Each structure stands twice: as structure tokens, then as C-alpha cells.
Short mmCIF file of C-alpha atoms and ligand atoms in Angstrom, two decimals:
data_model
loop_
_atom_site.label_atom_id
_atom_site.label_comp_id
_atom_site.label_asym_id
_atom_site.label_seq_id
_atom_site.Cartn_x
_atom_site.Cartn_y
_atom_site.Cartn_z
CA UNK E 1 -33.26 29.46 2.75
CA UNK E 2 -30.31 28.70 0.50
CA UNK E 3 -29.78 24.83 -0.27
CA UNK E 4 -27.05 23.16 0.76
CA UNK E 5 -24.92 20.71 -1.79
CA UNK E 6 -24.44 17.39 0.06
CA UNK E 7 -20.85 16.95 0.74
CA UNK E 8 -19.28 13.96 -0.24
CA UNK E 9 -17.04 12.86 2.67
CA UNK E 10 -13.36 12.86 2.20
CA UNK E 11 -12.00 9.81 1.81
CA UNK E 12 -8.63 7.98 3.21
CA UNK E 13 -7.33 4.87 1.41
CA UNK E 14 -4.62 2.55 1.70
CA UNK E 15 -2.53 0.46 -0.52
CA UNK E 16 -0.43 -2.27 1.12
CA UNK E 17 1.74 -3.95 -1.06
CA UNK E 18 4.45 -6.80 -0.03
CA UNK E 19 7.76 -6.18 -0.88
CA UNK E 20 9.62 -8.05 -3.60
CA UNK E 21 6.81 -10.95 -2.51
CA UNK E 22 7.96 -13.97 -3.58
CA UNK E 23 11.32 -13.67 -2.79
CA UNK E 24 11.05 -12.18 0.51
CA UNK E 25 8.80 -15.40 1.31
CA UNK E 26 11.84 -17.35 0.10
CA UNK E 27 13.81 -15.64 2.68
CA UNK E 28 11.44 -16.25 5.43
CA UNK E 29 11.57 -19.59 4.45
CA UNK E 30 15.55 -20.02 4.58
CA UNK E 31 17.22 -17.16 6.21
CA UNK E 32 20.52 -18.00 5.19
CA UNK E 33 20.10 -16.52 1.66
CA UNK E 34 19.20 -13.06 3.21
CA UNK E 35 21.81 -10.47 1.98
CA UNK E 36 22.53 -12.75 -1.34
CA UNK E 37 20.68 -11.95 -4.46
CA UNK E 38 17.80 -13.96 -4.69
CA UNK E 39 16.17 -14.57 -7.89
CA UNK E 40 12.77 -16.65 -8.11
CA UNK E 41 12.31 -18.00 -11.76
CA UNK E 42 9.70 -19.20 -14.11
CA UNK E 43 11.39 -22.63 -15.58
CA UNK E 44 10.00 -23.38 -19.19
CA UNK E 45 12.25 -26.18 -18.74
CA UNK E 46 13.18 -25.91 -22.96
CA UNK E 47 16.57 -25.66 -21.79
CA UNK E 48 18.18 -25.32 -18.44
CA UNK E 49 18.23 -21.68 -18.15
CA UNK E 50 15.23 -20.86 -20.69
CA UNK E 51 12.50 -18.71 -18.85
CA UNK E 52 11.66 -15.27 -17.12
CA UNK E 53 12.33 -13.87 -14.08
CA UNK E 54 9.55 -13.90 -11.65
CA UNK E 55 10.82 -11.27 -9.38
CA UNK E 56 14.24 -10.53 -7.34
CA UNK E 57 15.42 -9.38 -3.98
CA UNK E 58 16.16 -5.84 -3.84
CA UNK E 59 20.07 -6.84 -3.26
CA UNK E 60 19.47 -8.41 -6.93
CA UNK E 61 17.53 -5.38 -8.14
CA UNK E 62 20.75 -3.52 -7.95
CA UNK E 63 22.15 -5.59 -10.03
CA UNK E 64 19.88 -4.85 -12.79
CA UNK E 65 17.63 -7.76 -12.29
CA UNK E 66 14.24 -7.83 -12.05
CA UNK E 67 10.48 -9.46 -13.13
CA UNK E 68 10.07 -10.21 -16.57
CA UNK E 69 13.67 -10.54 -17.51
CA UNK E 70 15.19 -13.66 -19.14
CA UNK E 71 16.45 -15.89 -16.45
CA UNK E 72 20.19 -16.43 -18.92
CA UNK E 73 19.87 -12.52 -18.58
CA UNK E 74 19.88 -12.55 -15.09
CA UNK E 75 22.56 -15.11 -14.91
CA UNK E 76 24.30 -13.08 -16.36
CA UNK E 77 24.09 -9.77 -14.66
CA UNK E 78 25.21 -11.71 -11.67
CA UNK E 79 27.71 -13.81 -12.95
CA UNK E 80 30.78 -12.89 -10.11
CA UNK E 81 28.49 -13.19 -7.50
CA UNK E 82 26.92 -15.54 -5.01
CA UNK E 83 23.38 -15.24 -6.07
CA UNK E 84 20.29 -17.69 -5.43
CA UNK E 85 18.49 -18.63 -7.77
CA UNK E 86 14.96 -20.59 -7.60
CA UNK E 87 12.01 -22.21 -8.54
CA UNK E 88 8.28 -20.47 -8.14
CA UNK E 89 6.64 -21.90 -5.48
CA UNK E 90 2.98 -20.90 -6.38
CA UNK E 91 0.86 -22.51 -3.66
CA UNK E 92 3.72 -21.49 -0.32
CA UNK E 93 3.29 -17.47 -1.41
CA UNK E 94 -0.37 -18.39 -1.89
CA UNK E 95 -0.09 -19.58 2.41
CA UNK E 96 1.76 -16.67 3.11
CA UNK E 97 -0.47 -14.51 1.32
CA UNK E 98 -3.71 -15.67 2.15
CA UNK E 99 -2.68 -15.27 5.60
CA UNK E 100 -1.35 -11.77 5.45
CA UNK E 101 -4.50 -10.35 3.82
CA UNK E 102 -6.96 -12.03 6.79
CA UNK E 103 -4.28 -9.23 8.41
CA UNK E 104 -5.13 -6.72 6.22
CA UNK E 105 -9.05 -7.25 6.10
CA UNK E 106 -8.59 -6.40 10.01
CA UNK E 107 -7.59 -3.34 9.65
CA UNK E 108 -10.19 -1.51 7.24
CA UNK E 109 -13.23 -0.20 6.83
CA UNK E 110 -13.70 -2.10 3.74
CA UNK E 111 -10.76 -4.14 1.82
CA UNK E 112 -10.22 -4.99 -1.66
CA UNK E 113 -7.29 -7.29 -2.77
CA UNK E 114 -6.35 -6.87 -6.01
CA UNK E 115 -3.48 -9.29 -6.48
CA UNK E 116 -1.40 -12.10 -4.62
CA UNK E 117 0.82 -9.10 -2.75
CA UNK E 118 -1.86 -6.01 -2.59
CA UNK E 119 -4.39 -4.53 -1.43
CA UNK E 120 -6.86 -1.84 -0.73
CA UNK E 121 -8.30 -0.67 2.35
CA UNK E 122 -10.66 2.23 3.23
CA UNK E 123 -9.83 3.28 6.70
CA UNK E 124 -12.03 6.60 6.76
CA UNK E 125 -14.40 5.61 9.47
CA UNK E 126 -11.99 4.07 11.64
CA UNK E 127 -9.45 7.09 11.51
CA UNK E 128 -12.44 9.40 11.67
CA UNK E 129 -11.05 10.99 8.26
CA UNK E 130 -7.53 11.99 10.52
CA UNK E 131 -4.50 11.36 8.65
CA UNK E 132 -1.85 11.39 11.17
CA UNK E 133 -4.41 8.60 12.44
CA UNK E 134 -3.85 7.10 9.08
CA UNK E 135 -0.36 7.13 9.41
CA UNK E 136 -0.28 5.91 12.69
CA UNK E 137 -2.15 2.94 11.37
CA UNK E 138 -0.08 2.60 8.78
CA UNK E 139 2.40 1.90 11.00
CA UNK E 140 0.49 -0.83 12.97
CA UNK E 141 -0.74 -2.55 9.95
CA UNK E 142 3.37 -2.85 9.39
CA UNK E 143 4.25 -4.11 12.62
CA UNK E 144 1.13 -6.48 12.55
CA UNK E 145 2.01 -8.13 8.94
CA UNK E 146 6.09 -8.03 10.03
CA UNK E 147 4.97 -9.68 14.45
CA UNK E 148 3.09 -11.96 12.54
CA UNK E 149 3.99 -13.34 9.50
CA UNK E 150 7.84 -11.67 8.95
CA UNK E 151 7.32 -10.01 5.90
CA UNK E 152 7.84 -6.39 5.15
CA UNK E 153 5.33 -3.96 2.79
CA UNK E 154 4.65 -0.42 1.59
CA UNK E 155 2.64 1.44 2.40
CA UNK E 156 0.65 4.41 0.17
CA UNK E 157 -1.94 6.36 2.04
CA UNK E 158 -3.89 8.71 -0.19
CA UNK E 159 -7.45 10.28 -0.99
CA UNK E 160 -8.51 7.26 -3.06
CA UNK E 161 -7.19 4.45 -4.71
CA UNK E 162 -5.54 6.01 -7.57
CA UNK E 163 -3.31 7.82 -5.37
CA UNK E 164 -2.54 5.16 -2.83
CA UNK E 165 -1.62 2.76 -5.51
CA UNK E 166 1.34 5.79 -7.16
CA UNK E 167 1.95 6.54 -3.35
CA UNK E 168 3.03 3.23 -2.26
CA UNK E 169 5.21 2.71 -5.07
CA UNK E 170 7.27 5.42 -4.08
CA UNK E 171 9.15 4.95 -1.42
CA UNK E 172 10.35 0.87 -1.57
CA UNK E 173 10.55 -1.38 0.30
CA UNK E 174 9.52 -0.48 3.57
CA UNK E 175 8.35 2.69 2.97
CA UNK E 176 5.29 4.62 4.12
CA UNK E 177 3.96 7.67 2.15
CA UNK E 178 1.22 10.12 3.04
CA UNK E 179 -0.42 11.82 0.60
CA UNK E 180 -2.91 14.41 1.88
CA UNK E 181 -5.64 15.89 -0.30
CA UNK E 182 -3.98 19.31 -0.24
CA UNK E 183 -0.40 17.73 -1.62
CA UNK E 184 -2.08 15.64 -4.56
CA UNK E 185 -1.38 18.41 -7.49
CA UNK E 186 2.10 18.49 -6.55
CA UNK E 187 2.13 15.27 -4.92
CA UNK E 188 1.80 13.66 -9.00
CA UNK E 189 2.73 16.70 -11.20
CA UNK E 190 6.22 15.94 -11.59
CA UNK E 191 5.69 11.80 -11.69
CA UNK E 192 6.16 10.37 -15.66
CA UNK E 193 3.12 9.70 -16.34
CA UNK E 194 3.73 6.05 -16.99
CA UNK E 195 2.97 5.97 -13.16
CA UNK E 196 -0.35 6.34 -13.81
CA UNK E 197 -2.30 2.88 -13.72
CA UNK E 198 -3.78 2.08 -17.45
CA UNK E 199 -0.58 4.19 -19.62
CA UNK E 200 1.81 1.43 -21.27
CA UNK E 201 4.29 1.76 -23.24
CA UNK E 202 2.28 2.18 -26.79
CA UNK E 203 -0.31 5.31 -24.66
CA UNK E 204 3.35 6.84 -23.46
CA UNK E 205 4.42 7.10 -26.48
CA UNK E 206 1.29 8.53 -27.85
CA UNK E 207 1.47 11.23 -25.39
CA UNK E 208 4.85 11.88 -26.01
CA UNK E 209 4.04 12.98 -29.03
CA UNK E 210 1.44 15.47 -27.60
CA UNK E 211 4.12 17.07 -25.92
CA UNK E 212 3.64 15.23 -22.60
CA UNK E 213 5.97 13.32 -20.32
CA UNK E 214 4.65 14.14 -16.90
CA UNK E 215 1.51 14.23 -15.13
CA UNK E 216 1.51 17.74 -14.48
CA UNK E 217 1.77 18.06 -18.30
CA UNK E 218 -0.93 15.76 -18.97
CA UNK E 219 -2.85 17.94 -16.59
CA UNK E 220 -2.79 20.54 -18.78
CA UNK E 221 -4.15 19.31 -21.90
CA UNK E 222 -6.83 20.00 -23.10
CA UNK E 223 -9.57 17.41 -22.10
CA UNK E 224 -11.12 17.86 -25.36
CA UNK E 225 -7.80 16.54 -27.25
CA UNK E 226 -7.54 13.73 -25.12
CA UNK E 227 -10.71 12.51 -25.89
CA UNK E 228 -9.79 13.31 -29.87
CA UNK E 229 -6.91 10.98 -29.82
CA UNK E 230 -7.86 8.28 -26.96
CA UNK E 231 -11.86 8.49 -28.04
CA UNK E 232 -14.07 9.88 -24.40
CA UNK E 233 -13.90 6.58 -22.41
CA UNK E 234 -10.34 6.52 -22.03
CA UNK E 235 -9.51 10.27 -22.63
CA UNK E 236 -11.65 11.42 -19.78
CA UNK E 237 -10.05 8.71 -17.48
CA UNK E 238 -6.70 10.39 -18.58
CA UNK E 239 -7.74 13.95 -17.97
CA UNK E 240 -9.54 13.01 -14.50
CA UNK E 241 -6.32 10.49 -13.10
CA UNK E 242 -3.61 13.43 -14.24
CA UNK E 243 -5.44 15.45 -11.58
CA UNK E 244 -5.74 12.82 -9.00
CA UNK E 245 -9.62 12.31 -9.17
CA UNK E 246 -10.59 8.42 -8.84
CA UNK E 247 -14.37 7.77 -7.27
CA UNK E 248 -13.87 4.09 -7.37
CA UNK E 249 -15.13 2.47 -3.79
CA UNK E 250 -12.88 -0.14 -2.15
CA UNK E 251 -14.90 -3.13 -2.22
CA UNK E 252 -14.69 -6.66 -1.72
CA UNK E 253 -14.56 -8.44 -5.42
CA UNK E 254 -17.41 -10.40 -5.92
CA UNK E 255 -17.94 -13.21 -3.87
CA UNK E 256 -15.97 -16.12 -3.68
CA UNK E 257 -16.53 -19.96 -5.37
CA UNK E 258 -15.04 -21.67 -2.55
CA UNK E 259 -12.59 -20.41 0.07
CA UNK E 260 -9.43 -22.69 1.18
CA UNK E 261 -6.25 -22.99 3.17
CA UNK E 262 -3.47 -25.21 2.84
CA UNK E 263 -0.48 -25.39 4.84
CA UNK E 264 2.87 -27.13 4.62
CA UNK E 265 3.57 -29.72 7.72
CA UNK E 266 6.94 -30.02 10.00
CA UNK E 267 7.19 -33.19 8.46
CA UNK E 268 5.96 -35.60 6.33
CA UNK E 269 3.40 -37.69 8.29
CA UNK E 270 0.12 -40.03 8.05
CA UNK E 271 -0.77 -39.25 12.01
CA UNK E 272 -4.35 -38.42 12.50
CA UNK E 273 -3.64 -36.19 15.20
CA UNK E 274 -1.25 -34.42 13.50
CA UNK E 275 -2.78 -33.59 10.06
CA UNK E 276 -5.82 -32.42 12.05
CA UNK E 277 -3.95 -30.08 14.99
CA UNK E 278 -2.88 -28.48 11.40
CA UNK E 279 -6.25 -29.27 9.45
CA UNK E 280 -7.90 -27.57 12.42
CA UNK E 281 -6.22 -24.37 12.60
CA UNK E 282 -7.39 -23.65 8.66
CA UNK E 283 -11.23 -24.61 9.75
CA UNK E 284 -10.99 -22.32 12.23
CA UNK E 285 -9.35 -19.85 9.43
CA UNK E 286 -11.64 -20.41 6.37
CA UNK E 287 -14.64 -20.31 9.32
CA UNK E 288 -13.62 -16.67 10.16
CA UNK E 289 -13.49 -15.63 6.77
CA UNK E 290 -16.76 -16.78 5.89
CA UNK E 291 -18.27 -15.36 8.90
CA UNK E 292 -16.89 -11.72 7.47
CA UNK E 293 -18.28 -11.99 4.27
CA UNK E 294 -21.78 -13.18 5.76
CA UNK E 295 -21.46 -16.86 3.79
CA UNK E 296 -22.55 -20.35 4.02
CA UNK E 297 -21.47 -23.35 2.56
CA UNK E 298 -22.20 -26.43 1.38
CA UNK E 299 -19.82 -28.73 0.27
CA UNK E 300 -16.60 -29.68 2.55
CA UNK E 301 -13.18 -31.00 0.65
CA UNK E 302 -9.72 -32.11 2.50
CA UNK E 303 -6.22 -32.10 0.31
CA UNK E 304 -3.60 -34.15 1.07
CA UNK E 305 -0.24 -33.05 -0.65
CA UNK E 306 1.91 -35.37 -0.94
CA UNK E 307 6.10 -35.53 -1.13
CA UNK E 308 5.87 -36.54 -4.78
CA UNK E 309 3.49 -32.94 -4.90
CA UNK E 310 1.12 -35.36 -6.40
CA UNK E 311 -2.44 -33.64 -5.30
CA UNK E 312 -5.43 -36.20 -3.59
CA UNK E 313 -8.58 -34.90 -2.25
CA UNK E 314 -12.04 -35.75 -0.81
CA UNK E 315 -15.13 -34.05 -0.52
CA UNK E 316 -19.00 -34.07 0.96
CA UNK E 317 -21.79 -32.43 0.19
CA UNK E 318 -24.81 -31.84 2.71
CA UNK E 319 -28.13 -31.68 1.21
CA UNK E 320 -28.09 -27.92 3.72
CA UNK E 321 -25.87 -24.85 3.81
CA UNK E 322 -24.67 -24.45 7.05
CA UNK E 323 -22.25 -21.85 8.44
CA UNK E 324 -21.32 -24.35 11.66
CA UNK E 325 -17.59 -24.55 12.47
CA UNK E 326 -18.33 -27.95 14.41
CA UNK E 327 -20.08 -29.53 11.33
CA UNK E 328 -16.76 -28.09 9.37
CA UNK E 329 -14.33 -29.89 11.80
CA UNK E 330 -15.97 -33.13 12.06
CA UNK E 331 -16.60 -33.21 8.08
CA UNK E 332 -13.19 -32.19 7.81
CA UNK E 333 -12.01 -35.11 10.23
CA UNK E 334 -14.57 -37.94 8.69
CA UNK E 335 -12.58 -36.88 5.18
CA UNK E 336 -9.09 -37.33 6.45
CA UNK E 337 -9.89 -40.68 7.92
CA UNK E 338 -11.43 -41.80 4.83
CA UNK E 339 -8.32 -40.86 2.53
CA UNK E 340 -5.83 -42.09 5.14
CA UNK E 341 -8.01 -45.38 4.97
CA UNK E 342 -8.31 -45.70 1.36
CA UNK E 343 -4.44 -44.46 0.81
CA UNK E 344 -1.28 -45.04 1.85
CA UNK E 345 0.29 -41.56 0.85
CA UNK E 346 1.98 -39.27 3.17
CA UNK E 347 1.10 -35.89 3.53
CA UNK E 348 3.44 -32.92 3.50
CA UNK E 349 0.59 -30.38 2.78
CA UNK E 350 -2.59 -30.17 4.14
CA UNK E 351 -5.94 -28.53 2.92
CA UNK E 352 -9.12 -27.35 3.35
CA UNK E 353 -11.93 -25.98 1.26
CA UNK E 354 -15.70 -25.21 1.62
CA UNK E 355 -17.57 -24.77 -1.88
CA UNK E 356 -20.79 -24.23 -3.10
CA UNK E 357 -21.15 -20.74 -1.05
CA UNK E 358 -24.13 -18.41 -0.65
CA UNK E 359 -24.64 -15.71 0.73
CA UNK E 360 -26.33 -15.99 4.04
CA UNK E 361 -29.00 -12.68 3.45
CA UNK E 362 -30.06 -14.83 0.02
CA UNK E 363 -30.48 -17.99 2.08
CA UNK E 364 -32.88 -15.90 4.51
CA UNK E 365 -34.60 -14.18 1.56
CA UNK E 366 -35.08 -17.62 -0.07
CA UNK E 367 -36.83 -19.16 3.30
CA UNK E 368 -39.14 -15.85 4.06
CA UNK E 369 -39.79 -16.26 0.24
CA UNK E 370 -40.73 -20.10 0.33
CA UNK E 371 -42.38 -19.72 3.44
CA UNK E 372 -44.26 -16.66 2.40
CA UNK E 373 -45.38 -18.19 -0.63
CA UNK E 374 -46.19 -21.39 0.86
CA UNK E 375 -48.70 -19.75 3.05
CA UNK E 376 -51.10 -18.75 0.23
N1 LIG F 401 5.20 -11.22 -10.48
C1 LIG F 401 5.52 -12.06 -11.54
N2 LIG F 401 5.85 -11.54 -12.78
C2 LIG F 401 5.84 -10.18 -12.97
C3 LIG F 401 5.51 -9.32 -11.91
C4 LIG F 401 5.20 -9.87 -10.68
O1 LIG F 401 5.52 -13.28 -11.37
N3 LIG F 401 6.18 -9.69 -14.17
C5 LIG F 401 4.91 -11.81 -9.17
C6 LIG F 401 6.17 -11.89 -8.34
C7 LIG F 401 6.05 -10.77 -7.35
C8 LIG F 401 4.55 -10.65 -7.17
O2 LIG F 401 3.99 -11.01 -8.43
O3 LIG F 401 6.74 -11.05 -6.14
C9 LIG F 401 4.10 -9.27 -6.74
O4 LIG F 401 4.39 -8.31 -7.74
P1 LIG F 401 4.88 -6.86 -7.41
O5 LIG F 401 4.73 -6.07 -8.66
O6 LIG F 401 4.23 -6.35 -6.19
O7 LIG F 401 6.46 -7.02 -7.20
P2 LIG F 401 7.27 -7.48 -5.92
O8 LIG F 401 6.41 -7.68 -4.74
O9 LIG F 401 8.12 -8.66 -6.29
O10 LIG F 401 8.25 -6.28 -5.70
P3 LIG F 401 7.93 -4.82 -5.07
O11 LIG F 401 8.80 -4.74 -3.86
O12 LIG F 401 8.33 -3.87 -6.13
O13 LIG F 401 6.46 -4.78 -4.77
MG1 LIG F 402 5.01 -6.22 -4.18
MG1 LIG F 403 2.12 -5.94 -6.06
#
């Protein structure tokens, strides 16, 4: 009988990223700037125009503007034209975002998001390891995060996470590219190798000097110099990602310390009814994500935002984790009551936030253990 090597099952992975993130979600937010160059800034407020640019529209883009550039710079690549420019607004992408990756979750096997605008998802079992599935998912998971929350992405769809990340940087924005297992080598041969997540400037130039601009190239050193020059660690990483080899699972990053929504109201208001409708809808949000990641929580805080974006807040603490969503709505309730009591600010955001979070597998083990122990 001749032994057989287990197989390890071929693997499809997504990377959804938004495009041009904060930005678009400007646009959402006032459509009449759509087709202008829009410019979102960080202000160091030293002197009017002192800062960097956060990120741009692709109208801007062509234009020569984009992240990290002075915001004067910018100014002045766009000095003839009607362009927008504006303010971060942190927590409103953090809305937008937090909502769009509940999307995204929906739609793997397994997610991991790895920033305010991407993720990873492994959609092997649900595609059954097709990829004109995949791409056909692909698809939905565009039309789901543009029906619902008006916001376009790209796509990368690859054999792991190393290529899915290069892949969906390729065709932008909008864009969906397929990368089957077969199409890797010359998929990234020809890419500078500055595509390749970990080489900066200071490793390009390293290379360069090794005679190596592409991937392909990179390919084709030896392993055994790499690890000469970048020690094994690193070297090996090199050798393995210029051939497209990445191992690393898509997982959820370690759990949580609390999990929130906030949301921005019609209008400014101190109605009861009102805040909760809103206060409400993000129970029944936060209560959905914890019941995917299997956790229970403990402590229960409201946020009231108000005009002045000064930031007020209550919070309980039961002596129990629970995972109820009725115990979350009337905590959440008894807290709003209580500031709008004890206050007279009105709110123009509204949050909430459950802390203190375990896993609800350890909260079994714990009983069984106490209970076990407690017998003898
Ligand atoms: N960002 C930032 N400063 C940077 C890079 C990014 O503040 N130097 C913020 C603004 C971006 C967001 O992070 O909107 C997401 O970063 P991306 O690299 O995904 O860039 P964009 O989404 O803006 O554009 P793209 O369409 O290229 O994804
Ligand atoms: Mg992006
Ligand atoms: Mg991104």
C-alpha cells in the first residue's frame, strides 16, 4: 500500500478594500461635491494650511494629489480648480465602516479586518473552492456594500492573502480581479516588487542593488543570498512572497475589549423616543455582533454627542455576564433617561457600547469548572 500525503485544500481568499474611503464617505454624505476634487485633510492647525493629506478622490488623484502629501502641496496642484477641501471626520468613516464590515463578515467563511477600509475573507467552503463562484460573489459582496451603504470597493480574489491584497490593488476603484492558482507566477512576475507587502523604500533599494526590480526577478534569487543580506526571518519571507506562497489563515483578530456603535441623528434632539428608535437599532447591531463571535458582556455604556462634539457618557455594570438583547435595551434606555435627567445637552450623536466581554465557551468552562470542583 503506498501512503498517501494529505492534501492541503486549496484555498480562495478575498480582499475588499473601500475606495478612496474617506472621501467617498464625504461624498455620500454631500453629493454635490461628486465630480469635484475632494481632498480630506489632517489640520495641525500651526498655520492655516499646515498638515497632510489624508486621502483624495480619484478626480483629485489625477491631479497629482494624494495621502501623505502636504495639504499647501495639494493646494497647490489644484490651484485653477474648484476643489473641496476638508476636515477628517474620524468617528462618521468609523459609522460607515463599522457598518460595511458587519457586510463583509456575512459573506465569508471566516473574516479578518485589517484596517478602517479592508478586509479579508476566506470564502473556500462557501464557493466549494469554485472560482467563477468566487467571482460571482465578488460581485454580490459589491452590490451588497454599494444597495446598502453607497460606497464602492475592490475587489482581489486570490489563493491566499498575499495575493488578494496585490490583486485588489490592481484594478481601482471598482475593480474586481481574479487571480487563479495557475496565473500566480505570471500573475506577480512582472509587478515592482514594492507591491509586495513588507518592501519599503530602504528594502527596494537594497534589492536594487542585487539586481532586482521585479518580482519575477526576486524570484530568481537565490534564497540563500536573501537570507545573507536580509538575515533568514525576513529573507525567507522574501523568497516565499516573490513566488506567491503565504499560509497565513484569515482569522478574526483577537477578541474585542468592548464593541460599540454610534450614529449621527436627523437632528439635534433631547426626545426620548427619538434617541432610542436610533439607540435601538445599534443594540440590535452590537447584539448581532456579539452573538457571531460567541461573547458576553458585562458592562453597558450610552454616549451622547453633543453639537459642541463635547463627548458625555454613562455606564452599568451587572454583577453577571449576560448575552440578553432585552437586558441590553432596557440598560441602554435606564442610561439615557438618567443623562437626559442629570443634563441638559442635546444630542447629535448617539452611542452604544458593551465592555468587559468574555467569551461565552470560557464562561461555560468556568461554571462546569466551579461546579465540578465544588462537588468534591
Ligand atoms: N489614510 C490616511 N493616511 C494615509 C493613508 C490612508 O489617513 N497615508 C486613511 C484615508 C483612507 C483610508 O485610510 O481613505 C484607507 O486607506 P487606503 O490605503 O485604502 O486608501 P483609500 O481608500 O483612500 O484609497 P484607495 O481607493 O486607493 O483604496
Ligand atoms: Mg481603500
Ligand atoms: Mg485600505
Amino acid at each position: 500500500m503506498c501512503e498517501v500525503a494529505p492534501i492541503l485544500q486549496a484555498r480562495i481568499v478575498m480582499l475588499v478594500d473601500l475606495d478612496y474611503f474617506y472621501a467617498q464617505c464625504e461624498e455620500r454624505r454631500n453629493p454635490s461635491i461628486k465630480g469635484k476634487p475632494v481632498v480630506v485633510c489632517v489640520y495641525s492647525g500651526r498655520t492655516e494650511d499646515s498638515g497632510a493629506v489624508s486621502t483624495a478622490n480619484y478626480v483629485a488623484r489625477k491631479y497629482g494629489v494624494k495621502s501623505g502629501i502636504p495639504i499647501s502641496l495639494a493646494k497647490q496642484k489644484l490651484k485653477d480648480v474648484d476643489a473641496v477641501f476638508l476636515p477628517v471626520d474620524k468617528e462618521f468613516y468609523r459609522e460607515v465602516s463599522d457598518k460595511i464590515m458587519e457586510i463583509l463578515r456575512s459573506h465569508g467563511d471566516s473574516f479578518e479586518q485589517v484596517g478602517i477600509d479592508e478586509a479579508y475573507l476566506d470564502v473556500t467552503q462557501r464557493t466549494k473552492g469554485n472560482h467563477q463562484e468566487a467571482e460571482k460573489l465578488a460581485e454580490t459582496i459589491k452590490d451588497d456594500v454599494l444597495t446598502r451603504q453607497q460606497l464602492t470597493c475592490s475587489i482581489g480574489v486570490g489563493p491566499n492573502k498575499l495575493v488578494a491584497k496585490i490583486a485588489a490593488d490592481i484594478q481601482k476603484p471598482d475593480g474586481l480581479t481574479l487571480v487563479r492558482p495557475e496565473e500566480v507566477e505570471s500573475f506577480l512576475s512582472p509587478l515592482p516588487v514594492r507591491r509586495l507587502v513588507g518592501v519599503g523604500k530602504k528594502t527596494e533599494k537594497k534589492l536594487e542593488t542585487l539586481g532586482v526590480r521585479t518580482v519575477g526577478q526576486l524570484a530568481r534569487l537565490d534564497v540563500q543570498r536573501l537570507i545573507e543580506v536580509f538575515g533568514r526571518k525576513l529573507g525567507t519571507y522574501f523568497h516565499n512572497a516573490s513566488l506567491g506562497i503565504d499560509d497565513e489563515p484569515v482569522q478574526e483578530r483577537s477578541e474585542p475589549e468592548s464593541v460599540s456603535r454610534i450614529s449621527t441623528l436627523k437632528e439635534d434632539t433631547r426626545d426620548l423616543a427619538v434617541i432610542l428608535d436610533e439607540a435601538y437599532r445599534l443594540c440590535d447591531e452590537v447584539h448581532s455582533r456579539l452573538f457571531q463571535q460567541g461573547l458576553v458582556y458585562r458592562s453597558v455604556s450610552i454616549y451622547v454627542v453633543a453639537g459642541d462634539l463635547s463627548v458625555h457618557s454613562r455606564s452599568k455594570t451587572f454583577e453577571n455576564p449576560t448575552s440578553d438583547l432585552e437586558t441590553f435595551r432596557k440598560t441602554v434606555k435606564e442610561l439615557y433617561e438618567k443623562f437626559l435627567s442629570e443634563s441638559d445637552v442635546e444630542a447629535r450623536r448617539v452611542g452604544v457600547k458593551v465592555s468587559n466581554l468574555t467569551k461565552k465557551e470560557e464562561l461555560q468552562k468556568q461554571i462546569t469548572n466551579f461546579f465540578g470542583s465544588s462537588r468534591h
